[in-house]
Coordinates of C-alpha atoms (C1' of nucleotides) in Angstrom, one line a residue:
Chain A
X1 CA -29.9 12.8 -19.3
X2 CA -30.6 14.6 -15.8
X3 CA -34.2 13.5 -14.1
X4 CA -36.1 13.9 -11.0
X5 CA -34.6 10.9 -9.2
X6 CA -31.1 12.0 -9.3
X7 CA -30.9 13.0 -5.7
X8 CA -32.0 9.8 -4.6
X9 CA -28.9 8.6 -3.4
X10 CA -30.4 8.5 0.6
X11 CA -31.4 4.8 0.2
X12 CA -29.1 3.3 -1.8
X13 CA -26.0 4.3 -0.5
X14 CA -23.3 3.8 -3.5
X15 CA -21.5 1.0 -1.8
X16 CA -21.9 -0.2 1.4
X17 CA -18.6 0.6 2.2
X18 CA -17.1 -2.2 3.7
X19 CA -15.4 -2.6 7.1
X20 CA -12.7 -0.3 5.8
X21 CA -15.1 2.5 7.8
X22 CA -13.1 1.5 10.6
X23 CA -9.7 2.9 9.0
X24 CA -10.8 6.5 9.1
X25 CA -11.6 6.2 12.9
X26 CA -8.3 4.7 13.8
X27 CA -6.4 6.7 11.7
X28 CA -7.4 9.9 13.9
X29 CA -6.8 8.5 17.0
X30 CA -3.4 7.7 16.1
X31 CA -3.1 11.5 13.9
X32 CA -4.1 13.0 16.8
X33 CA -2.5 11.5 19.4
X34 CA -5.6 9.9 21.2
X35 CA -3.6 6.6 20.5
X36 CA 0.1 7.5 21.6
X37 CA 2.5 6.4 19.5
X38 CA 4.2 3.1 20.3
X39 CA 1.1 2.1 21.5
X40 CA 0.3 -1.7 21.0
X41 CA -2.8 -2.6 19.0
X42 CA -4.3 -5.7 19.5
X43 CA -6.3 -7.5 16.4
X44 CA -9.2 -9.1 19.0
X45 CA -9.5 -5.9 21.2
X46 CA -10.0 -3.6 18.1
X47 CA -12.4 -5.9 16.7
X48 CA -14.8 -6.1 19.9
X49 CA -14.3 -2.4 20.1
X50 CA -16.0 -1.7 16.8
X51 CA -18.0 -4.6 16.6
X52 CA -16.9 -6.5 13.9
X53 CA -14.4 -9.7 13.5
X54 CA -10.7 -9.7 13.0
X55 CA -10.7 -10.0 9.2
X56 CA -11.9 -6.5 8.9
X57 CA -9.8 -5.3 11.3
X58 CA -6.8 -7.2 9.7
X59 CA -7.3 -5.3 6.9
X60 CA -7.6 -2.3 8.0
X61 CA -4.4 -2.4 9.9
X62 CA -2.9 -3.4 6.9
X63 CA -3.9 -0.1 4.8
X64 CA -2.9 1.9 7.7
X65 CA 1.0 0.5 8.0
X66 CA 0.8 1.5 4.1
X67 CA 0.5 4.7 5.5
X68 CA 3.1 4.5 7.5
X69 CA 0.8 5.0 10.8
X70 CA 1.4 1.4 12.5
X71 CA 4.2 -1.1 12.4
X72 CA 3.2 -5.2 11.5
X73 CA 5.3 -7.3 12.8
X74 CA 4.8 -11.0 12.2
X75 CA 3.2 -12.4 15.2
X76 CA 3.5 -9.5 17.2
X77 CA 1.0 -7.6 16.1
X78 CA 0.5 -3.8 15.3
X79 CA 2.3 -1.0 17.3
X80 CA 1.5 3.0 16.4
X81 CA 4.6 4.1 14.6
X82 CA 6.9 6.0 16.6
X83 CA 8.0 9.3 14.7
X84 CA 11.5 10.2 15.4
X85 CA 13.5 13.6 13.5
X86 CA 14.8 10.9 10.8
X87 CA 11.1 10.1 9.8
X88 CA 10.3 13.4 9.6
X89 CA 13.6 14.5 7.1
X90 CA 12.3 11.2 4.7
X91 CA 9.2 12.5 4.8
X92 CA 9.6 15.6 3.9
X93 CA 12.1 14.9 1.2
X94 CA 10.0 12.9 -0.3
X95 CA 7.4 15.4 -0.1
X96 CA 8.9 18.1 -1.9
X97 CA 9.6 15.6 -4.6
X98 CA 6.0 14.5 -4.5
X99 CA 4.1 18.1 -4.7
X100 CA 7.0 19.5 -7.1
X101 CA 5.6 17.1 -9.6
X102 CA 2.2 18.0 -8.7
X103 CA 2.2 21.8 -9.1
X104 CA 4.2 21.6 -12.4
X105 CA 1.1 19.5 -13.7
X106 CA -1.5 21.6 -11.5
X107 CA 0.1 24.4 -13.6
X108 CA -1.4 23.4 -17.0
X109 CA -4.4 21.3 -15.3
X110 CA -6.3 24.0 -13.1
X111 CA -9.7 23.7 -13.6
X112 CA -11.9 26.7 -12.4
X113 CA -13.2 23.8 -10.0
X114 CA -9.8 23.6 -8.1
X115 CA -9.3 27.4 -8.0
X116 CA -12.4 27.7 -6.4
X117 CA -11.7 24.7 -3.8
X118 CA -8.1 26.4 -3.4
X119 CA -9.7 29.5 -2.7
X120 CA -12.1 28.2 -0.4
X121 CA -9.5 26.4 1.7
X122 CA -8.0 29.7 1.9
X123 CA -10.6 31.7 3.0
X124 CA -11.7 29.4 6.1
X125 CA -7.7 30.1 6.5
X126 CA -8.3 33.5 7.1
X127 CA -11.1 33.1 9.2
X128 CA -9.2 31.1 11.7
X129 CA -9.6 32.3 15.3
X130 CA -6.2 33.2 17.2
X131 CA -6.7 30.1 19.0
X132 CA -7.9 27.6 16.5
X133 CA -7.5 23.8 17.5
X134 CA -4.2 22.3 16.1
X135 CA -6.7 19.7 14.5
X136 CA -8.6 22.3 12.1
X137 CA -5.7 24.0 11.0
X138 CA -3.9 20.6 10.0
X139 CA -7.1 19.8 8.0
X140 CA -7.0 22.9 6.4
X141 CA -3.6 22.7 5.7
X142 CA -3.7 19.3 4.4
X143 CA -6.9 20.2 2.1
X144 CA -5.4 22.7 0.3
X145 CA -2.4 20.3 -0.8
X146 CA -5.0 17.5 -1.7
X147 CA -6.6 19.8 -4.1
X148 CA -2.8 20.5 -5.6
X149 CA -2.3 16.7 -6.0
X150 CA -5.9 16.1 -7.2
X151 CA -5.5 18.8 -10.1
X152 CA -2.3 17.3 -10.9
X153 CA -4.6 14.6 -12.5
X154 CA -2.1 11.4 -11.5
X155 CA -3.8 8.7 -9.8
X156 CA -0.1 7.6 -8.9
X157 CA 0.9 10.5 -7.7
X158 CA -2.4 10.5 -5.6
X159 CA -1.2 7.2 -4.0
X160 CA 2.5 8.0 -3.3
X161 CA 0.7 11.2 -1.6
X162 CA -2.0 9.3 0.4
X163 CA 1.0 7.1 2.0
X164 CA 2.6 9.6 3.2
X165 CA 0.0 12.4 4.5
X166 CA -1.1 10.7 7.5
X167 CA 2.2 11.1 8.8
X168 CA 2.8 14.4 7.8
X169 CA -0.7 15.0 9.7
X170 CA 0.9 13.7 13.3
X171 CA 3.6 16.3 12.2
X172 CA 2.2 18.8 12.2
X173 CA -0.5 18.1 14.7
X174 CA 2.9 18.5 16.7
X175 CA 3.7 22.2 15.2
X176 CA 0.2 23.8 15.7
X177 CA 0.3 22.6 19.3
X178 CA 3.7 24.3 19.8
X179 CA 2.9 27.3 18.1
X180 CA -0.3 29.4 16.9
X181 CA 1.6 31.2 14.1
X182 CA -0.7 29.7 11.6
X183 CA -2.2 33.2 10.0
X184 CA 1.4 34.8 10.0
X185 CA 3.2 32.1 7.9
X186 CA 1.2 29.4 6.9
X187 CA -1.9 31.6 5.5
X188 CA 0.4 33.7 3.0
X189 CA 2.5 31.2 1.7
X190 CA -0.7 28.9 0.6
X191 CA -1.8 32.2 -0.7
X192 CA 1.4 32.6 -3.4
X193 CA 1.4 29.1 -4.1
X194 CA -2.5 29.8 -5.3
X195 CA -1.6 32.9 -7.1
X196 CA 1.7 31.3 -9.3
X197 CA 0.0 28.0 -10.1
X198 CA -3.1 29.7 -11.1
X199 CA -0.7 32.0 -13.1
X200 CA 0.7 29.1 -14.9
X201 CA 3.8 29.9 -14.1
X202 CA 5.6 26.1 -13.8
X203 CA 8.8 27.2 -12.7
X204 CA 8.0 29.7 -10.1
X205 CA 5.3 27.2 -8.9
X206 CA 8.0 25.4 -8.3
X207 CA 10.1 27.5 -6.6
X208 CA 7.3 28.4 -4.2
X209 CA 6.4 25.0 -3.0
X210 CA 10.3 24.2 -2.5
X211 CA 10.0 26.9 -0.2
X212 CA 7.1 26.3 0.9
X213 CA 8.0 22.8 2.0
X214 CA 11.7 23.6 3.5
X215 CA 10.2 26.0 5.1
X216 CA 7.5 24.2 6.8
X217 CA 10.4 21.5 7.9
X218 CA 12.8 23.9 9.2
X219 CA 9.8 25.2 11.7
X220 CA 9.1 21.3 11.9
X221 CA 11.8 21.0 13.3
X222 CA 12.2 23.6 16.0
X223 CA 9.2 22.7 17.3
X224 CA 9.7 19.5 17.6
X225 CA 10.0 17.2 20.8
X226 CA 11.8 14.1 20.2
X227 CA 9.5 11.4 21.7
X228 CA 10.8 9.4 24.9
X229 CA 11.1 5.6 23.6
X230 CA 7.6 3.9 24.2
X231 CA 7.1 1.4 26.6
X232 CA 4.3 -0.3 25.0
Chain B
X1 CA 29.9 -9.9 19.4
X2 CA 30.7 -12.1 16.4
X3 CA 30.6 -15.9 17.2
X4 CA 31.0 -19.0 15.6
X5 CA 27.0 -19.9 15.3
X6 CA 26.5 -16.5 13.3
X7 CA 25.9 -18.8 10.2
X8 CA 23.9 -21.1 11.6
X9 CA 20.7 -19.5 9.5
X10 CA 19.8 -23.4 7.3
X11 CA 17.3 -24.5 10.6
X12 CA 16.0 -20.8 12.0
X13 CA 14.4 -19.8 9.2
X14 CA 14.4 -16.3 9.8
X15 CA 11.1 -16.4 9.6
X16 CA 8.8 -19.1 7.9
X17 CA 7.4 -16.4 5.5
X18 CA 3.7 -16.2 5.6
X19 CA 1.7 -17.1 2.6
X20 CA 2.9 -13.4 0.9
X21 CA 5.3 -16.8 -1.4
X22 CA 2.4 -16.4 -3.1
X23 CA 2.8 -12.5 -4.1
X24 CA 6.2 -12.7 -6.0
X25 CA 4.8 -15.6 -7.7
X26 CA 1.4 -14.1 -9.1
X27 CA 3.7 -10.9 -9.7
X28 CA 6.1 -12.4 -12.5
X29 CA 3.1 -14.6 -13.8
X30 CA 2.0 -10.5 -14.7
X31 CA 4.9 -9.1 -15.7
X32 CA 5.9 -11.9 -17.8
X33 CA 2.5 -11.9 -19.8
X34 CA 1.8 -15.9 -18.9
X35 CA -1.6 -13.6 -17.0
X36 CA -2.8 -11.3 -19.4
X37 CA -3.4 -8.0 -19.1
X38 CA -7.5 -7.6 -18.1
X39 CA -7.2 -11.7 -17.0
X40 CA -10.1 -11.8 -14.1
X41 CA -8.7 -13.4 -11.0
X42 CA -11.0 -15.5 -8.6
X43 CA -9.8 -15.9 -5.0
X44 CA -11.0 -19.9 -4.6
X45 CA -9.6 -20.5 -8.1
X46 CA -6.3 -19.4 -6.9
X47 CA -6.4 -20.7 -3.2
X48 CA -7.0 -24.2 -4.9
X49 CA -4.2 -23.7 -7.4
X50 CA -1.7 -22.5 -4.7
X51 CA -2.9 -25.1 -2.2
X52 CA -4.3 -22.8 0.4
X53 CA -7.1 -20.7 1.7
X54 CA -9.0 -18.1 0.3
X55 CA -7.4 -15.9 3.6
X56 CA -4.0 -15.5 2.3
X57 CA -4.9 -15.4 -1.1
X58 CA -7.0 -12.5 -0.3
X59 CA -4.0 -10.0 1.3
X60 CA -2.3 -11.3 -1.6
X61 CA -4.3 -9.2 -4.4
X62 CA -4.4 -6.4 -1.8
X63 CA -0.9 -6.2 -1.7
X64 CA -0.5 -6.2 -6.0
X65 CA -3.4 -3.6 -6.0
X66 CA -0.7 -1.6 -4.3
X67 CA 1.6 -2.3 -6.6
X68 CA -0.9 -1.3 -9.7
X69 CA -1.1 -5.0 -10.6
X70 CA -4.1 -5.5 -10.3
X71 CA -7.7 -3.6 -9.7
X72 CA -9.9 -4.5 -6.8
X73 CA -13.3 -3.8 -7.2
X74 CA -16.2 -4.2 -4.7
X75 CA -17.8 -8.1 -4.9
X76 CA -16.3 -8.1 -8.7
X77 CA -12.8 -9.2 -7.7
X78 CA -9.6 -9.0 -8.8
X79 CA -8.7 -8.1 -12.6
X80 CA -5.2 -8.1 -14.2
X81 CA -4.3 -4.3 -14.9
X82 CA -4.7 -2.9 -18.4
X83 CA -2.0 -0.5 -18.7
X84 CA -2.8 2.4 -21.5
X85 CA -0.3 5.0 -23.2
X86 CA -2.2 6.8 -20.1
X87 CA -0.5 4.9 -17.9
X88 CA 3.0 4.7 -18.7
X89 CA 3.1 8.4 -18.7
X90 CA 1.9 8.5 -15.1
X91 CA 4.7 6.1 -13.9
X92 CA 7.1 7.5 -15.9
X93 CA 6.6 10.6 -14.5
X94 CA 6.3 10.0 -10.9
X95 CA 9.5 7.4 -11.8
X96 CA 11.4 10.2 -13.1
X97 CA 10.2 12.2 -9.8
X98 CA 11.2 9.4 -7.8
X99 CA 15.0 8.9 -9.0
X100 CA 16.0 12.0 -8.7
X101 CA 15.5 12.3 -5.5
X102 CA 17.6 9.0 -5.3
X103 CA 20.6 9.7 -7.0
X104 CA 20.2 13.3 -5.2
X105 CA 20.9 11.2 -2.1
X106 CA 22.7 8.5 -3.3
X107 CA 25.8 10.8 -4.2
X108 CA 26.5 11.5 -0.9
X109 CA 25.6 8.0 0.9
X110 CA 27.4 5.6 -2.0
X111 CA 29.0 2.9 0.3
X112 CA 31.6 0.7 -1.3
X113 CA 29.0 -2.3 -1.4
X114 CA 26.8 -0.7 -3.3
X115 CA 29.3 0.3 -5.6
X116 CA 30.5 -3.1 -6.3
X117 CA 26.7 -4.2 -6.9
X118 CA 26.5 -1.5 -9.4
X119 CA 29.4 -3.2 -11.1
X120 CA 28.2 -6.5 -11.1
X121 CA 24.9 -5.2 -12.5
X122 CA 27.1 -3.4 -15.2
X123 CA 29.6 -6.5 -16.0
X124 CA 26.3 -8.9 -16.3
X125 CA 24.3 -6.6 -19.0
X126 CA 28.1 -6.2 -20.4
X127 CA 28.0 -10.2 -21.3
X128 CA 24.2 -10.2 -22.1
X129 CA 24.0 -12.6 -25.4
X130 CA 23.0 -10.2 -28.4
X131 CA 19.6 -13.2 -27.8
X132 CA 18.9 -12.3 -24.5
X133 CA 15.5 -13.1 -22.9
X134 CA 13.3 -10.5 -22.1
X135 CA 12.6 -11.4 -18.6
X136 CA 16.7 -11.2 -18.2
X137 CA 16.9 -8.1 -19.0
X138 CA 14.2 -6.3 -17.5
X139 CA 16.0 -8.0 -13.8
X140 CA 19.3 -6.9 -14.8
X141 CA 17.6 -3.0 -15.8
X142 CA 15.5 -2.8 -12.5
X143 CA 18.1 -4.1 -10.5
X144 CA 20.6 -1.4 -11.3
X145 CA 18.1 0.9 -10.1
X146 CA 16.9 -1.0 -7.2
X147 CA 20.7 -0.8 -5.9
X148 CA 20.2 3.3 -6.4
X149 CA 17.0 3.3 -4.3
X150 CA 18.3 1.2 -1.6
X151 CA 21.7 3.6 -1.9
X152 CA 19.6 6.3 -1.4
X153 CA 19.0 5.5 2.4
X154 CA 15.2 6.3 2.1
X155 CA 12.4 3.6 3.8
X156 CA 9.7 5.7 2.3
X157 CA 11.3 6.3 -1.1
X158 CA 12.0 3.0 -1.1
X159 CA 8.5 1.9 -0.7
X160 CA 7.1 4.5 -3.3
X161 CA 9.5 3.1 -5.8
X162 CA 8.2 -0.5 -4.8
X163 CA 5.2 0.7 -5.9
X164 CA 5.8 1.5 -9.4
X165 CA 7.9 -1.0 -9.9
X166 CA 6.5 -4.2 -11.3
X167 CA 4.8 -1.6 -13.6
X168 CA 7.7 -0.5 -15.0
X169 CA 8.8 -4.1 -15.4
X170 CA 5.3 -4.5 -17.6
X171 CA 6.5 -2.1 -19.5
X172 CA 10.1 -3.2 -19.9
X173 CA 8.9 -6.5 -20.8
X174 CA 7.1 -5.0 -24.0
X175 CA 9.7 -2.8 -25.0
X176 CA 12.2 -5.2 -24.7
X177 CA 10.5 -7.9 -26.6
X178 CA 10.1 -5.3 -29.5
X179 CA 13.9 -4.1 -29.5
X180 CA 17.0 -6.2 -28.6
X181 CA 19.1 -3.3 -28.4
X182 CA 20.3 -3.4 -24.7
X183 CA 23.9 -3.0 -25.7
X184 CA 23.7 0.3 -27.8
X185 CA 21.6 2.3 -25.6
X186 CA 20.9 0.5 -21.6
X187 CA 24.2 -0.3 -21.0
X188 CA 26.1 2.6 -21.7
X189 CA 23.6 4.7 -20.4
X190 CA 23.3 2.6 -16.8
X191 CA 27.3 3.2 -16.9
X192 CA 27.5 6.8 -17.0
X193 CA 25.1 7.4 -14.3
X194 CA 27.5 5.0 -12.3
X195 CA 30.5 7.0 -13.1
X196 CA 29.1 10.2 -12.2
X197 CA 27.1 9.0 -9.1
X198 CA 30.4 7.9 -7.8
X199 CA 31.8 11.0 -8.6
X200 CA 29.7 12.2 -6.1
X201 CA 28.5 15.2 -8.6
X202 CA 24.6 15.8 -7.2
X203 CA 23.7 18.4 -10.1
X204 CA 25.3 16.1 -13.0
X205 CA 23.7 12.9 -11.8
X206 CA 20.5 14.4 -11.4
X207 CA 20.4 15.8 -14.9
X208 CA 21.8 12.1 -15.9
X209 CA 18.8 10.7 -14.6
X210 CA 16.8 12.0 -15.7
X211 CA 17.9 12.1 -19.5
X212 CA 18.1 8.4 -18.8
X213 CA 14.1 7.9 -17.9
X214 CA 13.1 10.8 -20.5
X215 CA 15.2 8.7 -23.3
X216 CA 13.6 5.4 -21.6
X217 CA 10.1 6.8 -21.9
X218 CA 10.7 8.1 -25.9
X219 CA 12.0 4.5 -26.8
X220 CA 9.2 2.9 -24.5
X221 CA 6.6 4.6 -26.3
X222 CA 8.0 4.4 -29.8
X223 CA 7.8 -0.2 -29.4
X224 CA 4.5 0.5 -27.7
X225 CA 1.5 -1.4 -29.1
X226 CA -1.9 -0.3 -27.4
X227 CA -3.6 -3.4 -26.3
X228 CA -7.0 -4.2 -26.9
X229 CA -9.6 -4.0 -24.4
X230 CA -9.8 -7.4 -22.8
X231 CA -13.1 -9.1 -23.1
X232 CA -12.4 -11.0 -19.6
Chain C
dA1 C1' 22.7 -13.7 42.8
dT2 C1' 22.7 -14.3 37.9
dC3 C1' 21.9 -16.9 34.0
dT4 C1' 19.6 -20.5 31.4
dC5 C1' 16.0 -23.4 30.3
dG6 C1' 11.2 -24.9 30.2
dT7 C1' 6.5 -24.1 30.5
dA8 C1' 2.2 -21.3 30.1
dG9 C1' -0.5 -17.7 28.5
dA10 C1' -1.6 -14.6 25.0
dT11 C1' -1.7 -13.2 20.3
dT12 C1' -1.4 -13.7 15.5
dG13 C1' -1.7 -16.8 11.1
dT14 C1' -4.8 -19.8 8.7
dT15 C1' -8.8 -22.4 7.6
dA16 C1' -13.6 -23.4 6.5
dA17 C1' -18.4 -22.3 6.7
dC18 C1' -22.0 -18.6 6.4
dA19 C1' -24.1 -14.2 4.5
dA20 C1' -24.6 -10.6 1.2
dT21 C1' -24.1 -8.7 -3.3
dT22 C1' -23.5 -8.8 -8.3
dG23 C1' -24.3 -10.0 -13.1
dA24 C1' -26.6 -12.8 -16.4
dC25 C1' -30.4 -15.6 -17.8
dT26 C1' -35.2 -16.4 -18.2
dT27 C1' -39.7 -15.0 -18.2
dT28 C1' -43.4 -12.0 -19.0
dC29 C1' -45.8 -8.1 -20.8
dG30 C1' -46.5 -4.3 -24.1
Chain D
dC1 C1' -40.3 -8.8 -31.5
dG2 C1' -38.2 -5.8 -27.9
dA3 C1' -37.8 -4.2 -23.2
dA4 C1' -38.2 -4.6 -18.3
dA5 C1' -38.6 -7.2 -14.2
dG6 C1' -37.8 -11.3 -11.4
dT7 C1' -35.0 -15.2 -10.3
dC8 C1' -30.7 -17.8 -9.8
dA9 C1' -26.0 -19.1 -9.8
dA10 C1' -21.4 -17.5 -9.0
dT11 C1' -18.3 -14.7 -6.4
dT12 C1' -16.9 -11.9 -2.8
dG13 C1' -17.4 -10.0 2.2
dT14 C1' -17.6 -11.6 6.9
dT15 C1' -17.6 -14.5 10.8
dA16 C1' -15.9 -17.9 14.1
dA17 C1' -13.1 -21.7 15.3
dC18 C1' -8.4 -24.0 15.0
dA19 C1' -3.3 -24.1 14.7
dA20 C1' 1.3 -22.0 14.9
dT21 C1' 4.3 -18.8 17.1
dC22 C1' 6.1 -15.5 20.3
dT23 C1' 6.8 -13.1 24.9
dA24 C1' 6.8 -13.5 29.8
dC25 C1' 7.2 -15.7 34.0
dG26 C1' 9.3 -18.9 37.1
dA27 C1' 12.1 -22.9 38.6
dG28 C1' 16.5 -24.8 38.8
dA29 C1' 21.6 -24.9 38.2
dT30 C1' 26.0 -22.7 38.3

DNA sequence: ATCTCGTAGATTGTTAACAATTGACTTTCG
DNA sequence: CGAAAGTCAATTGTTAACAATCTACGAGAT
């Protein structure tokens, strides 16, 4: 039952989390482009850097090559992955797959919660200056297909999305740099996919996102700027 | 160009695989059952047992909790995955996701190497022994598909369908064990989604497929047996 | 001058000891 | 006798040193 002491969660802080604080902090250097990619990563410098010892840091570059942000290679170390036009088709293949499953189980799954987080995201949408920062409008962007894969209720699912949404961050970090046309296309089509899911309409739902998602690879695609082979 | 040292590979190791040996081993000891399922797994136990430190040991359970073998939870370890009814719908689903987008790809990519794996595949469950082991036949099943992923073209798909499956070899293991009836049902199935992969016919493979993992999912739950909750 | 081979430096893979946290047992008080 | 708090052993998280491996540079031969 509820009681007074509830909120006291200032001093015991649910889990201290361990080193793997660190893997947030790299992984938005490398998403937006403070670390450029095919940039080398060495274990001893990162661990100085941040204070800690290489186990940590070990670890941490092993979660982020699971999401497909560096590159181990035995005894050579880490290297930021280098995204080339090939990446980005997989990717978004794999996408569409990914969220076709998830809005055919958001369908049935919507909780009032998720509307109003979907609704939410979209509303700081539409309140985006003309010249937001290509960082807040990938976070927005991204937030309102987490809370499509979180009401899909599939902790699988959830994993095959986490490994690849870093990466399709750096993409379109890429896009919103290019071109501000955030309000005129991306805005409205987040809106429909809102309004058919929370229809419950599975097979326009997924019609939308399929649409949504070539889409959002064709303009992926003519914005992009294949990158010149790294050095480092 | 092509020399006569190209075969020279028994001295240069390609590389003297670091201690991930241990992975594939701890990985059938799962899927075979010799670990049961809710088993607790302690790191010095196993370093001692696999004649090594606690280091490798360590990136060892990180890399089955990505496969869903395990559970890691904070200073509590390492535990032996308890798969539910739950859970093979989850997998099932995201397989079913998964494979389609495979064969999608796999129509149009089908080199004549793969092909001839297919067959051998085909011929070996052909001359399965109406006895056959479990453990044989769960290889021979995810192998078929293995050669579709990989057929596919698809680093990321690949590594999505990694990660489901030793799961789906759990629950091959059961189903197999409860029903020896490979020959009626895998076989000709895994045959016709050959045939008409090789055809090179996207929309009928596709629909192939996925009759395939729907039927596979029915017979899977039907010799399911929900296990208890493991005391340890 | 170019290619090959050997050496040196740097970097990762591995090991073993130390610190922090958890869960269970014992003890104590109502 | 039951419940709560304190203590202790077991186990994981972290650190630092050691060993194995790879890349780069330079000397020597062709």
């Amino acid at each position: 039952m509820p009681g007074p002491l509830d909120q006291l969660t200032i001093e015991t802080q649910p889990s201290p989390a361990l080193s793997a604080t660190v893997v947030p902090a790299i992984r938005k250097m490398i998403t937006t482009g403070v670390l450029a990619q095919g940039v080398h990563l060495r274990e001893a410098e990162l661990a100085t850097a941040l204070g800690m010892s290489r186990g940590p840091v070990r670890e941490a570059l092993v979660e982020l090559e699971r999401e497909g942000l560096v590159v181990l290679r035995r005894h050579r170390g880490a290297q930021v992955i280098t995204l080339t036009g090939a990446d980005a088709e997989e990717v978004y293949t794999l996408r569409r797959a990914l969220e076709r499953l998830a809005v055919e189980r958001a369908c049935g799954r919507l909780t009032p919660d998720h509307l109003a987080a979907l609704d939410v995201v979209l509303d700081r949408m539409r309140q985006l200056a003309p010249d937001y920062s290509p960082e807040l409008a990938v976070d927005l962007d991204l937030e309102f297909h987490d809370v499509l894969v979180d009401a899909a209720g599939h902790a699988r699912l959830e994993r095959s999305w986490q490994q690849i949404r870093s990466q399709i961050a750096m993409f379109l970090h890429d896009r919103h740099q290019a071109r501000r046309d955030f309000h005129e296309i991306a805005h409205p089509e987040h809106l429909a996919i809102r309004d058919i899911v929370a229809a419950g309409d599975v097979g326009g739902a997924i019609a939308t996102i399929d649409n949504h998602l070539v889409g959002a690879f064709d303009r992926l695609r003519a914005a992009r700027t294949e990158p010149l082979p790294a050095d480092d």
